[in-house]
Amino acid sequence: RRVRETMAEKKFNVLIFGGVGFIGRNLVEYLVKSGSCSLIRVVDIRKPSTSYLGSVHKKAFESSNVEFVQGGSAASLAKCFALENGKKFDYIVNLAAETREGEDPLLYEERILGTAKIIATEAAKHNVKKYIEISTAQVYEPHKKLATEKSKIKPWTKVAEYKLKVEQFLATTKLPYVILRTATVYGPGDIRGLMPRLIAGRLYRFLNKKMKLLWDADLRINTVHVRDVAKAIWHCCLRAEPGSIFNLADKNDTNQAKINSLLESIYGIETGFYNIVKSNMAKMNIQDAQKIVNDKHLAPWTALLTRNKIEVTPLSPCIATELLYDNPLSVNGSHIESIGFTYDYPEVFSYSTLSQFHYEKKKKKKTTPFFFFFFPPITQK
């Protein structure tokens, strides 16, 4: 109630770096709908017009209080803080980062740590009320037990390694920062969260074969809906104490069995797992295993796209080596509830998974699922 009252008393200026990306576009939509902002300035190296926005997100970016600024260099990022008439930004959200797995460490050094240092250093000059940094729960040591914010830190992907370096840098500043460590994020605009598995399920429906995964049914891949991430970002702007760290994960305790069950219900396919011997053999030769898996999926994916006349898509069936290991993503996301936050998507049902497809595009008076301009129809064999 107090959050709503605070929002009603004043409208805020918000600066979002990386705001055209997956989480960013959903945050823009959330803030526009909340009516809580006088100005939402979105900074990104990519333009919205070339970033596969669905109609809901396009509409949000067209709002009168949303301003897009293209920027990527140190100088251009610094200029994004300027406002007229002595005004300043109340809140800054950093979503600008390289999120693809399996890239050169130098790329992560530049696009995760380097970018964050530029933004945070400049933000410290502007006396902002709150600085929100989006990190990942992959910074925790892989363990079957659900990780809390106090669990042992041991990053198991390169992205997580550099996200942790950003967290450590922020701790040396005087910024009123809040860090959010997310589980696997899914929802409208997803490309690298649950989407690779949805793509795989679609491929096995096309091939009419059983879909088999490495390891076992109990391997945790905990999740959080992107709209809950957007909601949590704003909630922390208003309510979180500076220096706070919160995990974001729903109540579903998602594992491979639950994801397979969803794929079976969506596509009508059969799923299963390779035995432990074959899984360990793949682990010993992980580079070869990655190549085999990606090569196996690429040809039918190309055939599906061709058959459905899909010439351009942001999606790919390929998976990074780091994500083939048996590292559980086990995350306890309850601590943020202690400051009044509630999850709107506490469980991963078919409807919340299929929200990834809920883009709409009007064409000749008919409304077509927008995502199907990039993804083959689900029901088609």
Short mmCIF file of C-alpha atoms in Angstrom, two decimals:
data_model
loop_
_atom_site.label_atom_id
_atom_site.label_comp_id
_atom_site.label_asym_id
_atom_site.label_seq_id
_atom_site.Cartn_x
_atom_site.Cartn_y
_atom_site.Cartn_z
CA ARG A 1 0.00 0.00 0.00
CA ARG A 2 2.80 2.42 0.93
CA VAL A 3 4.50 1.72 -2.42
CA ARG A 4 1.34 2.76 -4.26
CA GLU A 5 1.01 5.88 -2.10
CA THR A 6 4.64 6.86 -2.78
CA MET A 7 4.12 6.40 -6.51
CA ALA A 8 0.97 8.50 -6.38
CA GLU A 9 2.71 11.39 -4.61
CA LYS A 10 5.41 11.95 -7.18
CA LYS A 11 6.41 10.87 -10.65
CA PHE A 12 10.00 9.89 -11.21
CA ASN A 13 12.71 10.14 -13.85
CA VAL A 14 14.22 6.75 -14.66
CA LEU A 15 17.32 5.99 -16.74
CA ILE A 16 17.59 2.44 -18.11
CA PHE A 17 20.79 1.21 -19.74
CA GLY A 18 20.28 -1.81 -22.00
CA GLY A 19 16.57 -1.02 -22.03
CA VAL A 20 15.80 -2.48 -25.46
CA GLY A 21 16.84 -6.00 -24.43
CA PHE A 22 14.69 -8.79 -23.02
CA ILE A 23 14.34 -7.54 -19.43
CA GLY A 24 14.57 -3.89 -20.47
CA ARG A 25 11.61 -3.88 -22.83
CA ASN A 26 9.46 -5.55 -20.18
CA LEU A 27 10.61 -3.00 -17.59
CA VAL A 28 9.64 -0.16 -19.94
CA GLU A 29 6.22 -1.74 -20.43
CA TYR A 30 5.80 -2.14 -16.66
CA LEU A 31 6.78 1.46 -15.89
CA VAL A 32 4.53 2.88 -18.61
CA LYS A 33 1.56 0.90 -17.31
CA SER A 34 2.29 1.92 -13.71
CA GLY A 35 2.01 5.61 -14.58
CA SER A 36 4.76 6.31 -12.05
CA CYS A 37 7.30 8.06 -14.28
CA SER A 38 7.58 11.53 -15.79
CA LEU A 39 10.46 10.37 -17.99
CA ILE A 40 11.78 6.93 -18.93
CA ARG A 41 15.00 7.34 -20.87
CA VAL A 42 16.12 4.12 -22.56
CA VAL A 43 19.76 3.82 -23.62
CA ASP A 44 20.91 0.97 -25.84
CA ILE A 45 23.34 0.32 -28.64
CA ARG A 46 20.48 -1.34 -30.51
CA LYS A 47 17.51 0.57 -31.89
CA PRO A 48 14.00 -0.58 -30.94
CA SER A 49 13.08 -0.70 -34.64
CA THR A 50 15.63 -3.46 -35.29
CA SER A 51 15.19 -5.44 -32.06
CA TYR A 52 12.13 -7.62 -32.77
CA LEU A 53 9.79 -5.83 -30.37
CA GLY A 54 6.28 -7.22 -30.11
CA SER A 55 3.29 -4.92 -30.41
CA VAL A 56 2.92 -4.55 -26.61
CA HIS A 57 6.51 -3.40 -26.27
CA LYS A 58 6.34 -1.21 -29.37
CA LYS A 59 3.34 0.55 -27.88
CA ALA A 60 5.23 1.12 -24.62
CA PHE A 61 8.20 2.64 -26.45
CA GLU A 62 5.84 4.96 -28.33
CA SER A 63 4.54 6.46 -25.07
CA SER A 64 5.05 10.20 -24.68
CA ASN A 65 7.19 9.79 -21.54
CA VAL A 66 9.57 7.24 -23.12
CA GLU A 67 12.71 8.58 -24.77
CA PHE A 68 15.23 6.43 -26.64
CA VAL A 69 18.91 7.36 -26.88
CA GLN A 70 21.35 5.26 -28.84
CA GLY A 71 24.64 4.90 -27.00
CA GLY A 72 27.48 2.48 -26.49
CA SER A 73 30.74 4.42 -26.15
CA ALA A 74 31.98 5.86 -22.87
CA ALA A 75 31.31 9.42 -24.04
CA SER A 76 27.80 8.67 -25.27
CA LEU A 77 26.88 6.83 -22.06
CA ALA A 78 28.06 9.75 -19.91
CA LYS A 79 25.94 12.23 -21.91
CA CYS A 80 22.80 10.18 -21.22
CA PHE A 81 22.67 11.50 -17.65
CA ALA A 82 22.03 15.09 -18.71
CA LEU A 83 18.57 16.62 -18.14
CA GLU A 84 17.36 20.16 -18.73
CA ASN A 85 16.43 22.80 -16.12
CA GLY A 86 18.56 21.29 -13.40
CA LYS A 87 16.49 18.12 -13.22
CA LYS A 88 18.09 14.77 -12.50
CA PHE A 89 17.31 11.08 -12.68
CA ASP A 90 15.89 9.53 -9.55
CA TYR A 91 16.69 5.92 -10.41
CA ILE A 92 19.18 4.21 -12.68
CA VAL A 93 18.87 0.61 -13.84
CA ASN A 94 21.79 -1.16 -15.49
CA LEU A 95 20.77 -3.98 -17.84
CA ALA A 96 23.56 -3.30 -20.34
CA ALA A 97 25.66 -6.45 -20.63
CA GLU A 98 26.73 -9.22 -22.96
CA THR A 99 24.44 -12.14 -22.07
CA ARG A 100 25.45 -14.71 -24.68
CA GLU A 101 27.31 -17.69 -23.24
CA GLY A 102 30.49 -19.10 -24.73
CA GLU A 103 32.03 -15.82 -25.92
CA ASP A 104 35.62 -14.60 -25.60
CA PRO A 105 36.45 -13.41 -22.04
CA LEU A 106 37.72 -10.13 -23.49
CA LEU A 107 34.20 -9.46 -24.76
CA TYR A 108 32.80 -9.94 -21.26
CA GLU A 109 35.55 -7.72 -19.85
CA GLU A 110 34.42 -4.92 -22.16
CA ARG A 111 30.66 -5.41 -22.36
CA ILE A 112 29.88 -6.47 -18.81
CA LEU A 113 32.54 -5.12 -16.46
CA GLY A 114 33.78 -2.21 -18.58
CA THR A 115 30.30 -0.92 -19.41
CA ALA A 116 29.13 -1.25 -15.79
CA LYS A 117 32.15 0.70 -14.53
CA ILE A 118 31.45 3.56 -16.93
CA ILE A 119 27.78 3.75 -15.98
CA ALA A 120 28.32 3.38 -12.23
CA THR A 121 31.17 5.91 -12.15
CA GLU A 122 29.03 8.48 -13.93
CA ALA A 123 25.98 7.67 -11.79
CA ALA A 124 28.00 8.37 -8.65
CA LYS A 125 28.38 11.99 -9.81
CA HIS A 126 24.62 12.56 -10.00
CA ASN A 127 23.38 11.76 -6.48
CA VAL A 128 20.75 9.22 -7.58
CA LYS A 129 18.30 7.74 -5.09
CA LYS A 130 18.91 4.15 -6.15
CA TYR A 131 21.08 2.25 -8.61
CA ILE A 132 19.80 -1.20 -9.63
CA GLU A 133 22.25 -3.76 -11.02
CA ILE A 134 20.95 -6.98 -12.59
CA SER A 135 23.22 -9.92 -11.87
CA THR A 136 22.70 -13.69 -12.07
CA ALA A 137 22.22 -16.53 -9.58
CA GLN A 138 24.90 -18.42 -11.53
CA VAL A 139 27.36 -16.67 -9.21
CA TYR A 140 26.54 -19.24 -6.50
CA GLU A 141 28.38 -22.52 -6.16
CA PRO A 142 26.30 -25.22 -7.93
CA HIS A 143 24.47 -27.19 -5.24
CA LYS A 144 21.29 -29.20 -4.85
CA LYS A 145 20.35 -27.03 -1.87
CA LEU A 146 18.57 -23.78 -2.75
CA ALA A 147 21.01 -20.88 -2.66
CA THR A 148 20.21 -17.92 -0.42
CA GLU A 149 21.89 -14.54 -0.63
CA LYS A 150 24.41 -15.82 1.95
CA SER A 151 25.38 -18.99 0.08
CA LYS A 152 28.92 -19.68 -1.11
CA ILE A 153 29.97 -17.73 -4.19
CA LYS A 154 31.57 -19.71 -7.02
CA PRO A 155 30.53 -18.58 -10.52
CA TRP A 156 30.08 -21.41 -13.02
CA THR A 157 29.71 -19.45 -16.26
CA LYS A 158 31.86 -16.70 -17.72
CA VAL A 159 28.89 -14.33 -17.71
CA ALA A 160 28.46 -14.97 -13.98
CA GLU A 161 32.18 -14.50 -13.39
CA TYR A 162 32.08 -11.00 -14.85
CA LYS A 163 28.73 -10.16 -13.24
CA LEU A 164 30.37 -10.93 -9.90
CA LYS A 165 33.23 -8.59 -10.77
CA VAL A 166 30.62 -5.87 -11.35
CA GLU A 167 29.10 -6.59 -7.93
CA GLN A 168 32.54 -6.34 -6.33
CA PHE A 169 33.21 -3.04 -8.08
CA LEU A 170 29.91 -1.56 -6.88
CA ALA A 171 30.86 -2.47 -3.32
CA THR A 172 33.84 -0.09 -3.63
CA THR A 173 31.64 2.85 -4.61
CA LYS A 174 29.37 5.09 -2.58
CA LEU A 175 26.40 4.40 -4.85
CA PRO A 176 23.08 3.46 -3.20
CA TYR A 177 23.09 0.23 -5.21
CA VAL A 178 20.84 -2.83 -5.07
CA ILE A 179 21.81 -6.09 -6.75
CA LEU A 180 19.25 -8.56 -8.12
CA ARG A 181 20.49 -12.08 -8.86
CA THR A 182 18.06 -13.79 -11.20
CA ALA A 183 17.29 -17.43 -11.84
CA THR A 184 16.53 -18.41 -15.46
CA VAL A 185 14.38 -15.55 -16.80
CA TYR A 186 11.58 -16.37 -19.23
CA GLY A 187 8.55 -14.62 -20.73
CA PRO A 188 7.78 -12.24 -23.61
CA GLY A 189 10.93 -11.56 -25.62
CA ASP A 190 12.92 -14.49 -24.22
CA ILE A 191 15.73 -15.79 -26.42
CA ARG A 192 18.15 -17.51 -24.02
CA GLY A 193 16.06 -18.48 -20.97
CA LEU A 194 13.54 -21.26 -21.52
CA MET A 195 13.36 -20.53 -25.24
CA PRO A 196 16.14 -22.95 -26.30
CA ARG A 197 14.14 -25.78 -24.74
CA LEU A 198 10.96 -24.61 -26.42
CA ILE A 199 12.85 -24.62 -29.71
CA ALA A 200 14.13 -28.14 -29.00
CA GLY A 201 10.62 -29.35 -28.24
CA ARG A 202 9.38 -27.88 -31.50
CA LEU A 203 12.19 -29.62 -33.39
CA TYR A 204 11.37 -33.03 -31.92
CA ARG A 205 7.72 -32.60 -32.83
CA PHE A 206 8.89 -31.92 -36.39
CA LEU A 207 11.22 -34.94 -36.34
CA ASN A 208 8.58 -37.10 -34.63
CA LYS A 209 11.21 -38.43 -32.24
CA LYS A 210 11.65 -38.72 -28.49
CA MET A 211 13.49 -35.76 -26.97
CA LYS A 212 16.25 -36.95 -24.61
CA LEU A 213 18.35 -34.72 -22.35
CA LEU A 214 21.60 -35.17 -20.45
CA TRP A 215 21.57 -35.90 -16.71
CA ASP A 216 18.31 -36.52 -14.90
CA ALA A 217 14.83 -35.26 -14.09
CA ASP A 218 15.89 -33.67 -10.79
CA LEU A 219 18.47 -31.26 -12.24
CA ARG A 220 17.24 -27.85 -11.13
CA ILE A 221 16.85 -25.00 -13.61
CA ASN A 222 15.02 -22.57 -11.35
CA THR A 223 13.05 -19.83 -13.07
CA VAL A 224 11.52 -16.37 -12.74
CA HIS A 225 9.11 -14.62 -15.09
CA VAL A 226 10.45 -11.46 -16.72
CA ARG A 227 7.42 -9.46 -15.59
CA ASP A 228 8.26 -10.36 -11.99
CA VAL A 229 11.83 -9.20 -12.64
CA ALA A 230 10.51 -5.86 -13.94
CA LYS A 231 8.20 -5.56 -10.95
CA ALA A 232 11.06 -6.38 -8.55
CA ILE A 233 13.32 -3.74 -10.11
CA TRP A 234 10.77 -1.02 -9.49
CA HIS A 235 9.90 -2.34 -6.05
CA CYS A 236 13.59 -2.15 -5.09
CA CYS A 237 13.84 1.38 -6.46
CA LEU A 238 11.16 2.40 -3.99
CA ARG A 239 11.68 0.07 -1.04
CA ALA A 240 15.07 -1.65 -0.88
CA GLU A 241 17.86 -0.44 1.40
CA PRO A 242 21.09 0.58 -0.37
CA GLY A 243 23.61 -2.26 -0.44
CA SER A 244 20.89 -4.93 -0.52
CA ILE A 245 21.21 -8.12 -2.54
CA PHE A 246 18.14 -10.15 -3.51
CA ASN A 247 17.66 -13.39 -5.40
CA LEU A 248 14.77 -13.59 -7.86
CA ALA A 249 13.23 -17.04 -8.31
CA ASP A 250 9.63 -18.23 -8.37
CA LYS A 251 8.03 -20.89 -6.16
CA ASN A 252 7.97 -23.54 -8.89
CA ASP A 253 11.39 -25.02 -8.04
CA THR A 254 11.69 -25.74 -11.75
CA ASN A 255 13.74 -28.75 -12.81
CA GLN A 256 14.23 -30.73 -16.00
CA ALA A 257 11.24 -32.97 -15.26
CA LYS A 258 8.87 -30.02 -14.94
CA ILE A 259 10.19 -28.39 -18.12
CA ASN A 260 9.84 -31.68 -20.01
CA SER A 261 6.29 -32.02 -18.74
CA LEU A 262 5.50 -28.56 -20.16
CA LEU A 263 7.04 -29.47 -23.50
CA GLU A 264 5.01 -32.66 -23.62
CA SER A 265 1.79 -30.72 -22.94
CA ILE A 266 2.62 -28.00 -25.50
CA TYR A 267 3.88 -30.18 -28.35
CA GLY A 268 2.51 -33.66 -27.64
CA ILE A 269 6.01 -35.16 -27.71
CA GLU A 270 7.71 -37.85 -25.62
CA THR A 271 10.70 -36.82 -23.49
CA GLY A 272 13.32 -38.62 -21.43
CA PHE A 273 16.96 -38.67 -20.32
CA TYR A 274 20.22 -40.32 -21.29
CA ASN A 275 21.60 -42.64 -18.63
CA ILE A 276 24.37 -41.50 -16.31
CA VAL A 277 27.06 -43.33 -18.28
CA LYS A 278 26.25 -41.49 -21.53
CA SER A 279 25.85 -38.20 -19.65
CA ASN A 280 29.27 -38.53 -18.05
CA MET A 281 30.83 -39.47 -21.39
CA ALA A 282 29.37 -36.27 -22.84
CA LYS A 283 30.80 -34.31 -19.89
CA MET A 284 34.27 -35.73 -20.54
CA ASN A 285 34.07 -34.62 -24.17
CA ILE A 286 31.85 -31.57 -23.74
CA GLN A 287 33.07 -29.69 -26.81
CA ASP A 288 32.31 -32.68 -29.04
CA ALA A 289 28.95 -33.17 -27.32
CA GLN A 290 28.04 -29.52 -27.96
CA LYS A 291 28.91 -29.82 -31.64
CA ILE A 292 26.89 -33.02 -32.03
CA VAL A 293 23.83 -31.51 -30.33
CA ASN A 294 23.96 -28.24 -32.26
CA ASP A 295 24.58 -29.94 -35.61
CA LYS A 296 21.69 -32.32 -34.91
CA HIS A 297 19.31 -29.42 -34.28
CA LEU A 298 20.46 -26.94 -36.89
CA ALA A 299 19.32 -28.81 -40.02
CA PRO A 300 15.69 -29.44 -38.91
CA TRP A 301 15.47 -25.89 -37.55
CA THR A 302 16.51 -24.52 -40.92
CA ALA A 303 13.98 -26.82 -42.63
CA LEU A 304 11.20 -25.63 -40.31
CA LEU A 305 11.98 -21.99 -40.95
CA THR A 306 12.13 -22.53 -44.72
CA ARG A 307 8.86 -24.44 -44.80
CA ASN A 308 7.12 -21.64 -42.88
CA LYS A 309 8.76 -18.89 -44.96
CA ILE A 310 10.54 -17.40 -41.95
CA GLU A 311 13.51 -15.59 -43.41
CA VAL A 312 14.76 -13.74 -40.33
CA THR A 313 14.60 -14.77 -36.68
CA PRO A 314 16.49 -13.80 -33.51
CA LEU A 315 16.20 -17.41 -32.31
CA SER A 316 18.73 -20.21 -32.57
CA PRO A 317 18.67 -23.90 -31.58
CA CYS A 318 22.35 -23.79 -30.60
CA ILE A 319 23.36 -24.12 -26.95
CA ALA A 320 26.58 -23.01 -25.23
CA THR A 321 29.02 -25.53 -23.77
CA GLU A 322 28.72 -24.16 -20.21
CA LEU A 323 25.01 -24.94 -20.12
CA LEU A 324 25.48 -28.64 -20.94
CA TYR A 325 27.14 -29.44 -17.61
CA ASP A 326 25.21 -30.86 -14.65
CA ASN A 327 25.30 -27.60 -12.69
CA PRO A 328 22.00 -27.06 -10.88
CA LEU A 329 20.59 -23.54 -10.78
CA SER A 330 19.02 -23.78 -7.32
CA VAL A 331 17.74 -20.46 -6.03
CA ASN A 332 15.75 -19.35 -3.00
CA GLY A 333 13.94 -16.17 -4.06
CA SER A 334 11.98 -15.54 -0.86
CA HIS A 335 14.16 -12.91 0.85
CA ILE A 336 12.81 -10.08 -1.33
CA GLU A 337 9.34 -10.82 0.07
CA SER A 338 10.56 -9.46 3.40
CA ILE A 339 10.33 -5.94 1.91
CA GLY A 340 6.78 -6.45 0.67
CA PHE A 341 7.39 -7.90 -2.80
CA THR A 342 5.07 -10.60 -4.18
CA TYR A 343 5.52 -12.79 -7.25
CA ASP A 344 2.75 -12.53 -9.83
CA TYR A 345 4.01 -15.68 -11.58
CA PRO A 346 4.89 -18.02 -8.69
CA GLU A 347 4.64 -21.18 -10.80
CA VAL A 348 5.58 -22.13 -14.36
CA PHE A 349 2.37 -23.36 -15.94
CA SER A 350 1.71 -23.70 -19.67
CA TYR A 351 0.01 -20.29 -19.73
CA SER A 352 3.03 -18.48 -18.29
CA THR A 353 5.43 -20.39 -20.54
CA LEU A 354 3.33 -19.64 -23.58
CA SER A 355 3.37 -15.96 -22.65
CA GLN A 356 6.64 -16.03 -24.55
CA PHE A 357 4.54 -16.31 -27.68
CA HIS A 358 2.03 -13.62 -26.73
CA TYR A 359 3.11 -11.03 -29.22
CA GLU A 360 0.44 -9.79 -31.57
CA LYS A 361 0.75 -8.11 -34.93
CA LYS A 362 -2.21 -6.84 -36.91
CA LYS A 363 -2.13 -7.64 -40.58
CA LYS A 364 -5.06 -6.96 -42.91
CA LYS A 365 -7.61 -6.72 -40.09
CA LYS A 366 -6.49 -10.06 -38.65
CA THR A 367 -4.47 -10.45 -35.48
CA THR A 368 -1.62 -12.91 -35.88
CA PRO A 369 0.62 -14.11 -33.03
CA PHE A 370 3.61 -11.85 -33.65
CA PHE A 371 6.13 -14.42 -32.43
CA PHE A 372 5.17 -16.80 -35.21
CA PHE A 373 6.83 -14.45 -37.64
CA PHE A 374 10.04 -15.81 -36.05
CA PHE A 375 8.95 -19.21 -34.68
CA PRO A 376 7.28 -22.07 -36.59
CA PRO A 377 3.61 -22.70 -35.61
CA ILE A 378 3.37 -24.87 -32.51
CA THR A 379 0.57 -27.16 -33.68
CA GLN A 380 2.04 -27.90 -37.10
CA LYS A 381 4.01 -31.10 -37.60
#
